[in-house]
Amino acid sequence: MLPNPTLDQLQVFLTVAETGSFSAASRALNRAQSVISYTIANLESQLEMPLFERSGARQPKLTDAGKAMLEDARRLLSDLEVMRARAKGLKEGLEAEVSVAISVMVPSKAVVQVLREFRDKFPSVALNLAVGELGTVMDMVSSGKASIGIGGAVLKQHDSISAERIGHSFMMPVASRDHPLAKIDRPLTLADVREETQLVVTDASGLTKGRDFNVLSYKTWRVSDIATKHSLIRGGLGWGGLPASLIRDDLKRGSLVHLDLQAYEQGEYPIYAIRRIASPPGPAATWMIDAFSKRLQLCPSHADFTAGLAELSVEELPLAAE
């Protein structure tokens, strides 16, 4: 018959190992020392191996097998704590899982900070995270694939969707430092960019089908995502707009150059918390929306961001790491 240790036996085993003695474990668990000894003996019988060396030692010492079993006991008891926390949360109305869609326009630093705090505050809540471009966030929320969305591109108002502005971001037209546009020492005109290849992200959601935003060149390369666009622009294969938060370090290092192009609209890009009205967010999702709101309110304006970059002279910028 396969061994079937109880969770109580594993708890007693872990307590003896951590306190260093049967008597200390009995005090910690408020049980008679004889009960502790009996429980460990039963566990060893179940596993058919000794967990402690008792002969010739004043204090019980873990055997090699005991050391191996201790790690398994810790893992099982940790899983039990997660299960208990999840059950408690469900009883109190806490979600078992939060599905969130986040726009690439949301600064990655803010995303990491919020999700780190979310993990610590809601250890029992599973997270399903999707990152998308343009209308993808809106599409995922409206289709029910995400319970909340953090992003922009609220392209059409709908009675079933709530969109609350919680912050902003903005796009900046850039090119690699070796690109012909980066070498023009004056403000750029439409004529300057018309014949240069512009990199453009295609909206997988279809919500912006037939609509282009800030597409100024006659030549365009269309890519599926911002990461690819970023990589190709850095490689000198074209110019285009990228989220300011994504390219801050590139601009500081000089691997990318901000293009002074008045025809490119560079106003603030609003970021919304999006949800279905019929499905109000639970405690964990509500906390996440509030946390993103607090973080995004700290983002600099377009003017402050640009002014900060202007303070760095060309001589102060280190060469870009290729």
C-alpha atoms as a printed R data frame, in Angstrom:
    type eleno elety resid chain resno       x      y       z
1   ATOM     1    CA   MET     A     1   0.000  0.000   0.000
2   ATOM     2    CA   LEU     A     2   1.341  3.431  -0.951
3   ATOM     3    CA   PRO     A     3   2.277  5.725   1.959
4   ATOM     4    CA   ASN     A     4  -0.375  8.364   2.698
5   ATOM     5    CA   PRO     A     5   1.026 10.882   5.193
6   ATOM     6    CA   THR     A     6  -1.442 13.343   6.624
7   ATOM     7    CA   LEU     A     7  -0.990 17.083   6.500
8   ATOM     8    CA   ASP     A     8  -0.903 17.090  10.305
9   ATOM     9    CA   GLN     A     9   2.027 14.674  10.291
10  ATOM    10    CA   LEU     A    10   3.875 16.871   7.806
11  ATOM    11    CA   GLN     A    11   3.233 19.965   9.951
12  ATOM    12    CA   VAL     A    12   4.632 18.203  13.025
13  ATOM    13    CA   PHE     A    13   7.647 16.993  11.021
14  ATOM    14    CA   LEU     A    14   8.347 20.506   9.739
15  ATOM    15    CA   THR     A    15   7.981 22.007  13.219
16  ATOM    16    CA   VAL     A    16  10.423 19.502  14.787
17  ATOM    17    CA   ALA     A    17  12.949 20.193  12.028
18  ATOM    18    CA   GLU     A    18  12.629 23.978  12.357
19  ATOM    19    CA   THR     A    19  12.598 24.166  16.175
20  ATOM    20    CA   GLY     A    20  15.376 21.602  16.569
21  ATOM    21    CA   SER     A    21  13.760 19.313  19.159
22  ATOM    22    CA   PHE     A    22  10.658 17.330  20.023
23  ATOM    23    CA   SER     A    23  10.154 19.347  23.207
24  ATOM    24    CA   ALA     A    24  10.360 22.678  21.366
25  ATOM    25    CA   ALA     A    25   7.897 21.387  18.777
26  ATOM    26    CA   SER     A    26   5.488 20.318  21.527
27  ATOM    27    CA   ARG     A    27   5.569 23.842  22.975
28  ATOM    28    CA   ALA     A    28   5.160 25.454  19.556
29  ATOM    29    CA   LEU     A    29   2.170 23.260  18.673
30  ATOM    30    CA   ASN     A    30   0.784 23.120  22.232
31  ATOM    31    CA   ARG     A    31   0.819 19.327  22.265
32  ATOM    32    CA   ALA     A    32   2.321 16.762  24.618
33  ATOM    33    CA   GLN     A    33   5.836 15.669  23.669
34  ATOM    34    CA   SER     A    34   4.648 12.055  23.575
35  ATOM    35    CA   VAL     A    35   2.108 13.029  20.884
36  ATOM    36    CA   ILE     A    36   4.876 14.663  18.848
37  ATOM    37    CA   SER     A    37   7.075 11.569  19.107
38  ATOM    38    CA   TYR     A    38   4.155  9.275  18.242
39  ATOM    39    CA   THR     A    39   3.249 11.385  15.176
40  ATOM    40    CA   ILE     A    40   6.823 11.335  13.850
41  ATOM    41    CA   ALA     A    41   7.064  7.570  14.424
42  ATOM    42    CA   ASN     A    42   3.852  7.049  12.453
43  ATOM    43    CA   LEU     A    43   5.128  9.242   9.627
44  ATOM    44    CA   GLU     A    44   8.388  7.282   9.448
45  ATOM    45    CA   SER     A    45   6.368  4.063   9.385
46  ATOM    46    CA   GLN     A    46   4.228  5.430   6.549
47  ATOM    47    CA   LEU     A    47   7.291  6.435   4.524
48  ATOM    48    CA   GLU     A    48   9.261  3.320   5.580
49  ATOM    49    CA   MET     A    49  12.377  5.345   6.334
50  ATOM    50    CA   PRO     A    50  13.866  7.164   9.351
51  ATOM    51    CA   LEU     A    51  13.606 10.944   9.217
52  ATOM    52    CA   PHE     A    52  15.685 11.727  12.333
53  ATOM    53    CA   GLU     A    53  18.830 10.242  13.869
54  ATOM    54    CA   ARG     A    54  18.094  9.767  17.545
55  ATOM    55    CA   SER     A    55  20.802  7.471  18.950
56  ATOM    56    CA   GLY     A    56  23.784  9.166  20.567
57  ATOM    57    CA   ALA     A    57  22.468 12.666  20.005
58  ATOM    58    CA   ARG     A    58  20.913 15.062  22.504
59  ATOM    59    CA   GLN     A    59  18.828 16.654  19.768
60  ATOM    60    CA   PRO     A    60  17.184 14.903  16.814
61  ATOM    61    CA   LYS     A    61  19.165 15.347  13.615
62  ATOM    62    CA   LEU     A    62  17.688 14.973  10.137
63  ATOM    63    CA   THR     A    63  18.831 11.962   8.131
64  ATOM    64    CA   ASP     A    64  19.654 12.421   4.440
65  ATOM    65    CA   ALA     A    65  16.207 11.068   3.643
66  ATOM    66    CA   GLY     A    66  14.713 13.455   6.197
67  ATOM    67    CA   LYS     A    67  16.398 16.427   4.503
68  ATOM    68    CA   ALA     A    68  14.911 15.388   1.159
69  ATOM    69    CA   MET     A    69  11.454 14.834   2.645
70  ATOM    70    CA   LEU     A    70  11.619 18.199   4.429
71  ATOM    71    CA   GLU     A    71  11.632 20.066   1.115
72  ATOM    72    CA   ASP     A    72   8.592 18.103  -0.057
73  ATOM    73    CA   ALA     A    73   6.811 18.814   3.236
74  ATOM    74    CA   ARG     A    74   7.488 22.549   2.915
75  ATOM    75    CA   ARG     A    75   6.138 22.606  -0.636
76  ATOM    76    CA   LEU     A    76   2.979 20.668   0.229
77  ATOM    77    CA   LEU     A    77   2.225 22.827   3.257
78  ATOM    78    CA   SER     A    78   2.891 25.978   1.243
79  ATOM    79    CA   ASP     A    79   0.409 24.775  -1.380
80  ATOM    80    CA   LEU     A    80  -2.082 24.175   1.411
81  ATOM    81    CA   GLU     A    81  -1.678 27.759   2.621
82  ATOM    82    CA   VAL     A    82  -2.354 29.021  -0.906
83  ATOM    83    CA   MET     A    83  -5.471 26.846  -1.050
84  ATOM    84    CA   ARG     A    84  -6.670 28.159   2.311
85  ATOM    85    CA   ALA     A    85  -6.046 31.757   1.234
86  ATOM    86    CA   ARG     A    86  -7.925 31.198  -2.022
87  ATOM    87    CA   ALA     A    87 -10.874 29.618  -0.208
88  ATOM    88    CA   LYS     A    88 -10.944 32.524   2.267
89  ATOM    89    CA   GLY     A    89 -10.781 35.027  -0.574
90  ATOM    90    CA   LEU     A    90 -13.578 33.349  -2.523
91  ATOM    91    CA   LYS     A    91 -15.722 33.308   0.598
92  ATOM    92    CA   GLU     A    92 -15.134 37.043   0.986
93  ATOM    93    CA   GLY     A    93 -15.780 37.746  -2.710
94  ATOM    94    CA   LEU     A    94 -12.143 37.806  -3.896
95  ATOM    95    CA   GLU     A    95 -11.656 36.670  -7.476
96  ATOM    96    CA   ALA     A    96  -9.969 33.347  -8.205
97  ATOM    97    CA   GLU     A    97  -8.378 34.935 -11.300
98  ATOM    98    CA   VAL     A    98  -7.989 38.382 -12.810
99  ATOM    99    CA   SER     A    99  -7.704 38.636 -16.592
100 ATOM   100    CA   VAL     A   100  -6.232 41.967 -17.650
101 ATOM   101    CA   ALA     A   101  -5.328 43.399 -21.044
102 ATOM   102    CA   ILE     A   102  -2.667 46.122 -20.981
103 ATOM   103    CA   SER     A   103  -1.725 48.465 -23.804
104 ATOM   104    CA   VAL     A   104   1.878 48.792 -24.931
105 ATOM   105    CA   MET     A   105   1.418 52.505 -24.261
106 ATOM   106    CA   VAL     A   106   1.393 51.865 -20.509
107 ATOM   107    CA   PRO     A   107   4.964 52.376 -19.229
108 ATOM   108    CA   SER     A   108   6.573 49.002 -18.556
109 ATOM   109    CA   LYS     A   109   8.034 50.273 -15.273
110 ATOM   110    CA   ALA     A   110   4.526 51.033 -14.004
111 ATOM   111    CA   VAL     A   111   3.319 47.603 -15.135
112 ATOM   112    CA   VAL     A   112   6.105 45.813 -13.258
113 ATOM   113    CA   GLN     A   113   5.594 47.868 -10.097
114 ATOM   114    CA   VAL     A   114   1.825 47.343 -10.015
115 ATOM   115    CA   LEU     A   115   2.032 43.620 -10.750
116 ATOM   116    CA   ARG     A   116   4.719 43.138  -8.080
117 ATOM   117    CA   GLU     A   117   2.454 44.769  -5.494
118 ATOM   118    CA   PHE     A   118  -0.518 42.760  -6.816
119 ATOM   119    CA   ARG     A   119   1.406 39.500  -6.340
120 ATOM   120    CA   ASP     A   120   2.279 40.397  -2.754
121 ATOM   121    CA   LYS     A   121  -1.205 41.655  -1.854
122 ATOM   122    CA   PHE     A   122  -3.223 38.899  -3.560
123 ATOM   123    CA   PRO     A   123  -1.050 35.755  -3.497
124 ATOM   124    CA   SER     A   124  -4.053 33.467  -4.013
125 ATOM   125    CA   VAL     A   125  -5.351 35.244  -7.131
126 ATOM   126    CA   ALA     A   126  -4.179 33.881 -10.480
127 ATOM   127    CA   LEU     A   127  -3.286 36.419 -13.175
128 ATOM   128    CA   ASN     A   128  -3.987 36.147 -16.891
129 ATOM   129    CA   LEU     A   129  -2.105 38.951 -18.656
130 ATOM   130    CA   ALA     A   130  -2.283 40.018 -22.298
131 ATOM   131    CA   VAL     A   131  -0.414 42.947 -23.853
132 ATOM   132    CA   GLY     A   132  -1.753 44.454 -27.057
133 ATOM   133    CA   GLU     A   133  -1.650 47.288 -29.538
134 ATOM   134    CA   LEU     A   134  -4.254 49.871 -30.580
135 ATOM   135    CA   GLY     A   135  -7.780 48.414 -30.319
136 ATOM   136    CA   THR     A   136  -6.741 45.047 -28.867
137 ATOM   137    CA   VAL     A   137  -7.352 46.072 -25.238
138 ATOM   138    CA   MET     A   138 -10.865 47.362 -26.004
139 ATOM   139    CA   ASP     A   139 -11.611 44.258 -28.069
140 ATOM   140    CA   MET     A   140 -10.503 41.843 -25.331
141 ATOM   141    CA   VAL     A   141 -12.671 43.542 -22.704
142 ATOM   142    CA   SER     A   142 -15.761 43.804 -24.897
143 ATOM   143    CA   SER     A   143 -15.435 40.151 -25.966
144 ATOM   144    CA   GLY     A   144 -15.053 38.975 -22.363
145 ATOM   145    CA   LYS     A   145 -11.497 37.696 -22.825
146 ATOM   146    CA   ALA     A   146 -10.300 40.212 -20.205
147 ATOM   147    CA   SER     A   147 -12.178 41.376 -17.129
148 ATOM   148    CA   ILE     A   148 -10.425 44.773 -17.196
149 ATOM   149    CA   GLY     A   149  -8.281 46.691 -19.664
150 ATOM   150    CA   ILE     A   150  -5.643 49.335 -19.067
151 ATOM   151    CA   GLY     A   151  -5.020 51.260 -22.258
152 ATOM   152    CA   GLY     A   152  -6.150 53.769 -24.821
153 ATOM   153    CA   ALA     A   153  -7.755 53.599 -28.234
154 ATOM   154    CA   VAL     A   154 -11.361 53.818 -27.035
155 ATOM   155    CA   LEU     A   155 -12.400 54.007 -30.660
156 ATOM   156    CA   LYS     A   156 -16.126 53.735 -30.206
157 ATOM   157    CA   GLN     A   157 -18.419 54.383 -27.276
158 ATOM   158    CA   HIS     A   158 -20.642 51.512 -26.260
159 ATOM   159    CA   ASP     A   159 -23.346 51.347 -23.614
160 ATOM   160    CA   SER     A   160 -21.941 48.064 -22.302
161 ATOM   161    CA   ILE     A   161 -18.413 49.434 -21.736
162 ATOM   162    CA   SER     A   162 -17.147 51.832 -19.067
163 ATOM   163    CA   ALA     A   163 -13.954 53.750 -19.831
164 ATOM   164    CA   GLU     A   164 -12.466 55.967 -17.112
165 ATOM   165    CA   ARG     A   165  -9.389 58.030 -17.903
166 ATOM   166    CA   ILE     A   166  -6.646 57.256 -15.377
167 ATOM   167    CA   GLY     A   167  -3.511 58.647 -16.996
168 ATOM   168    CA   HIS     A   168  -1.686 59.399 -20.209
169 ATOM   169    CA   SER     A   169   1.241 58.505 -22.406
170 ATOM   170    CA   PHE     A   170   2.435 59.798 -25.772
171 ATOM   171    CA   MET     A   171   4.149 58.708 -28.968
172 ATOM   172    CA   MET     A   172   7.308 60.292 -30.342
173 ATOM   173    CA   PRO     A   173   8.565 60.128 -33.953
174 ATOM   174    CA   VAL     A   174  12.082 58.694 -33.967
175 ATOM   175    CA   ALA     A   175  14.753 57.203 -36.187
176 ATOM   176    CA   SER     A   176  18.146 55.622 -35.629
177 ATOM   177    CA   ARG     A   177  21.038 58.046 -35.312
178 ATOM   178    CA   ASP     A   178  22.384 56.888 -38.720
179 ATOM   179    CA   HIS     A   179  19.082 57.357 -40.545
180 ATOM   180    CA   PRO     A   180  18.999 60.148 -43.177
181 ATOM   181    CA   LEU     A   181  16.191 61.962 -41.345
182 ATOM   182    CA   ALA     A   182  18.276 62.114 -38.158
183 ATOM   183    CA   LYS     A   183  21.027 63.962 -40.022
184 ATOM   184    CA   ILE     A   184  18.829 66.850 -41.189
185 ATOM   185    CA   ASP     A   185  19.746 69.761 -38.931
186 ATOM   186    CA   ARG     A   186  16.417 71.620 -39.004
187 ATOM   187    CA   PRO     A   187  12.740 70.951 -38.305
188 ATOM   188    CA   LEU     A   188  11.431 68.313 -40.707
189 ATOM   189    CA   THR     A   189   8.675 68.910 -43.249
190 ATOM   190    CA   LEU     A   190   6.220 66.497 -44.832
191 ATOM   191    CA   ALA     A   191   8.348 66.575 -47.970
192 ATOM   192    CA   ASP     A   192  11.325 65.262 -45.963
193 ATOM   193    CA   VAL     A   193   9.491 62.159 -44.733
194 ATOM   194    CA   ARG     A   194   7.215 61.373 -47.691
195 ATOM   195    CA   GLU     A   195   9.753 59.172 -49.488
196 ATOM   196    CA   GLU     A   196  11.275 57.605 -46.360
197 ATOM   197    CA   THR     A   197   9.956 54.241 -45.181
198 ATOM   198    CA   GLN     A   198   7.650 54.579 -42.166
199 ATOM   199    CA   LEU     A   199   7.083 51.605 -39.885
200 ATOM   200    CA   VAL     A   200   3.449 51.148 -38.842
201 ATOM   201    CA   VAL     A   201   1.786 48.693 -36.464
202 ATOM   202    CA   THR     A   202  -1.227 46.795 -37.810
203 ATOM   203    CA   ASP     A   203  -4.147 46.525 -35.381
204 ATOM   204    CA   ALA     A   204  -4.908 42.830 -34.867
205 ATOM   205    CA   SER     A   205  -8.308 43.665 -33.333
206 ATOM   206    CA   GLY     A   206  -9.701 45.081 -36.562
207 ATOM   207    CA   LEU     A   207 -11.297 47.982 -34.683
208 ATOM   208    CA   THR     A   208  -9.151 50.518 -36.548
209 ATOM   209    CA   LYS     A   209  -9.498 48.874 -39.959
210 ATOM   210    CA   GLY     A   210  -9.328 51.535 -42.668
211 ATOM   211    CA   ARG     A   211  -7.907 54.122 -40.277
212 ATOM   212    CA   ASP     A   212  -4.272 55.182 -40.036
213 ATOM   213    CA   PHE     A   213  -2.826 57.324 -37.264
214 ATOM   214    CA   ASN     A   214   0.089 59.641 -38.028
215 ATOM   215    CA   VAL     A   215   0.991 57.762 -41.214
216 ATOM   216    CA   LEU     A   216   2.780 60.433 -43.241
217 ATOM   217    CA   SER     A   217   5.053 58.553 -45.646
218 ATOM   218    CA   TYR     A   218   4.105 57.134 -49.011
219 ATOM   219    CA   LYS     A   219   6.219 54.070 -48.240
220 ATOM   220    CA   THR     A   220   5.121 51.962 -45.261
221 ATOM   221    CA   TRP     A   221   6.205 48.691 -43.722
222 ATOM   222    CA   ARG     A   222   3.481 47.181 -41.563
223 ATOM   223    CA   VAL     A   223   4.418 45.036 -38.576
224 ATOM   224    CA   SER     A   224   2.361 43.113 -36.024
225 ATOM   225    CA   ASP     A   225   3.669 44.615 -32.781
226 ATOM   226    CA   ILE     A   226   5.532 47.480 -31.127
227 ATOM   227    CA   ALA     A   227   8.532 45.334 -30.144
228 ATOM   228    CA   THR     A   228   9.243 44.483 -33.795
229 ATOM   229    CA   LYS     A   229   8.721 48.099 -34.836
230 ATOM   230    CA   HIS     A   230  11.132 49.249 -32.120
231 ATOM   231    CA   SER     A   231  13.782 46.754 -33.236
232 ATOM   232    CA   LEU     A   232  13.516 47.675 -36.923
233 ATOM   233    CA   ILE     A   233  13.664 51.406 -36.259
234 ATOM   234    CA   ARG     A   234  16.750 50.916 -34.090
235 ATOM   235    CA   GLY     A   235  18.221 48.920 -36.975
236 ATOM   236    CA   GLY     A   236  17.823 51.869 -39.344
237 ATOM   237    CA   LEU     A   237  15.135 50.279 -41.507
238 ATOM   238    CA   GLY     A   238  12.709 53.172 -41.233
239 ATOM   239    CA   TRP     A   239  11.250 55.829 -38.989
240 ATOM   240    CA   GLY     A   240   8.069 55.873 -36.914
241 ATOM   241    CA   GLY     A   241   6.358 56.726 -33.669
242 ATOM   242    CA   LEU     A   242   7.105 54.781 -30.488
243 ATOM   243    CA   PRO     A   243   5.840 55.142 -26.898
244 ATOM   244    CA   ALA     A   244   8.021 57.629 -25.035
245 ATOM   245    CA   SER     A   245   8.364 55.336 -22.016
246 ATOM   246    CA   LEU     A   246   9.720 52.568 -24.261
247 ATOM   247    CA   ILE     A   247  12.453 54.640 -25.887
248 ATOM   248    CA   ARG     A   248  13.602 56.847 -23.019
249 ATOM   249    CA   ASP     A   249  16.899 54.975 -22.599
250 ATOM   250    CA   ASP     A   250  17.441 54.818 -26.380
251 ATOM   251    CA   LEU     A   251  17.085 58.591 -26.584
252 ATOM   252    CA   LYS     A   252  19.444 59.134 -23.661
253 ATOM   253    CA   ARG     A   253  22.066 56.817 -25.171
254 ATOM   254    CA   GLY     A   254  21.643 58.334 -28.598
255 ATOM   255    CA   SER     A   255  20.775 55.089 -30.381
256 ATOM   256    CA   LEU     A   256  17.481 56.749 -31.359
257 ATOM   257    CA   VAL     A   257  16.948 60.396 -32.278
258 ATOM   258    CA   HIS     A   258  13.736 62.350 -31.736
259 ATOM   259    CA   LEU     A   259  12.536 63.798 -35.047
260 ATOM   260    CA   ASP     A   260  11.371 67.408 -34.919
261 ATOM   261    CA   LEU     A   261   8.371 66.840 -37.188
262 ATOM   262    CA   GLN     A   262   5.499 69.255 -36.617
263 ATOM   263    CA   ALA     A   263   3.154 67.285 -38.888
264 ATOM   264    CA   TYR     A   264   3.324 64.333 -36.494
265 ATOM   265    CA   GLU     A   265   0.707 64.746 -33.757
266 ATOM   266    CA   GLN     A   266   2.478 64.313 -30.429
267 ATOM   267    CA   GLY     A   267  -0.221 65.260 -27.973
268 ATOM   268    CA   GLU     A   268  -0.922 63.229 -24.860
269 ATOM   269    CA   TYR     A   269  -2.406 59.802 -25.497
270 ATOM   270    CA   PRO     A   270  -5.090 59.088 -22.862
271 ATOM   271    CA   ILE     A   271  -5.005 55.813 -20.956
272 ATOM   272    CA   TYR     A   272  -8.268 54.404 -19.663
273 ATOM   273    CA   ALA     A   273  -9.420 51.741 -17.250
274 ATOM   274    CA   ILE     A   274 -11.895 49.757 -19.357
275 ATOM   275    CA   ARG     A   275 -14.458 47.236 -18.090
276 ATOM   276    CA   ARG     A   276 -17.829 45.792 -18.950
277 ATOM   277    CA   ILE     A   277 -20.623 47.515 -17.018
278 ATOM   278    CA   ALA     A   278 -22.427 44.198 -16.526
279 ATOM   279    CA   SER     A   279 -19.327 42.674 -14.874
280 ATOM   280    CA   PRO     A   280 -18.054 45.017 -12.140
281 ATOM   281    CA   PRO     A   281 -14.462 44.261 -11.125
282 ATOM   282    CA   GLY     A   282 -13.924 42.358  -7.892
283 ATOM   283    CA   PRO     A   283 -11.644 43.493  -5.035
284 ATOM   284    CA   ALA     A   284  -8.375 42.453  -6.709
285 ATOM   285    CA   ALA     A   285  -9.221 43.979 -10.096
286 ATOM   286    CA   THR     A   286 -10.486 47.167  -8.425
287 ATOM   287    CA   TRP     A   287  -7.228 47.429  -6.499
288 ATOM   288    CA   MET     A   288  -5.276 46.989  -9.739
289 ATOM   289    CA   ILE     A   289  -7.178 49.805 -11.462
290 ATOM   290    CA   ASP     A   290  -6.502 52.140  -8.517
291 ATOM   291    CA   ALA     A   291  -2.828 51.167  -8.445
292 ATOM   292    CA   PHE     A   292  -2.397 51.905 -12.162
293 ATOM   293    CA   SER     A   293  -4.201 55.211 -11.727
294 ATOM   294    CA   LYS     A   294  -1.791 56.283  -8.969
295 ATOM   295    CA   ARG     A   295   1.263 55.230 -10.995
296 ATOM   296    CA   LEU     A   296   0.166 56.816 -14.258
297 ATOM   297    CA   GLN     A   297  -0.603 60.156 -12.614
298 ATOM   298    CA   LEU     A   298   3.130 60.406 -11.904
299 ATOM   299    CA   CYS     A   299   4.057 60.153 -15.609
300 ATOM   300    CA   PRO     A   300   5.623 63.335 -17.014
301 ATOM   301    CA   SER     A   301   3.813 65.442 -19.582
302 ATOM   302    CA   HIS     A   302   5.057 65.560 -23.173
303 ATOM   303    CA   ALA     A   303   6.596 68.988 -22.558
304 ATOM   304    CA   ASP     A   304   8.425 67.861 -19.391
305 ATOM   305    CA   PHE     A   305   9.690 64.686 -21.070
306 ATOM   306    CA   THR     A   306  11.021 66.598 -24.076
307 ATOM   307    CA   ALA     A   307  12.573 69.289 -21.891
308 ATOM   308    CA   GLY     A   308  14.370 66.642 -19.833
309 ATOM   309    CA   LEU     A   309  15.905 65.114 -22.934
310 ATOM   310    CA   ALA     A   310  16.947 68.528 -24.272
311 ATOM   311    CA   GLU     A   311  19.066 69.084 -21.169
312 ATOM   312    CA   LEU     A   312  21.366 66.286 -22.269
313 ATOM   313    CA   SER     A   313  23.898 67.603 -24.775
314 ATOM   314    CA   VAL     A   314  25.223 65.399 -27.550
315 ATOM   315    CA   GLU     A   315  28.625 65.342 -25.855
316 ATOM   316    CA   GLU     A   316  27.082 63.942 -22.669
317 ATOM   317    CA   LEU     A   317  25.318 61.079 -24.422
318 ATOM   318    CA   PRO     A   318  27.341 57.840 -24.409
319 ATOM   319    CA   LEU     A   319  27.570 55.783 -27.569
320 ATOM   320    CA   ALA     A   320  24.743 53.316 -27.976
321 ATOM   321    CA   ALA     A   321  25.481 49.686 -27.174
322 ATOM   322    CA   GLU     A   322  25.000 47.705 -30.367
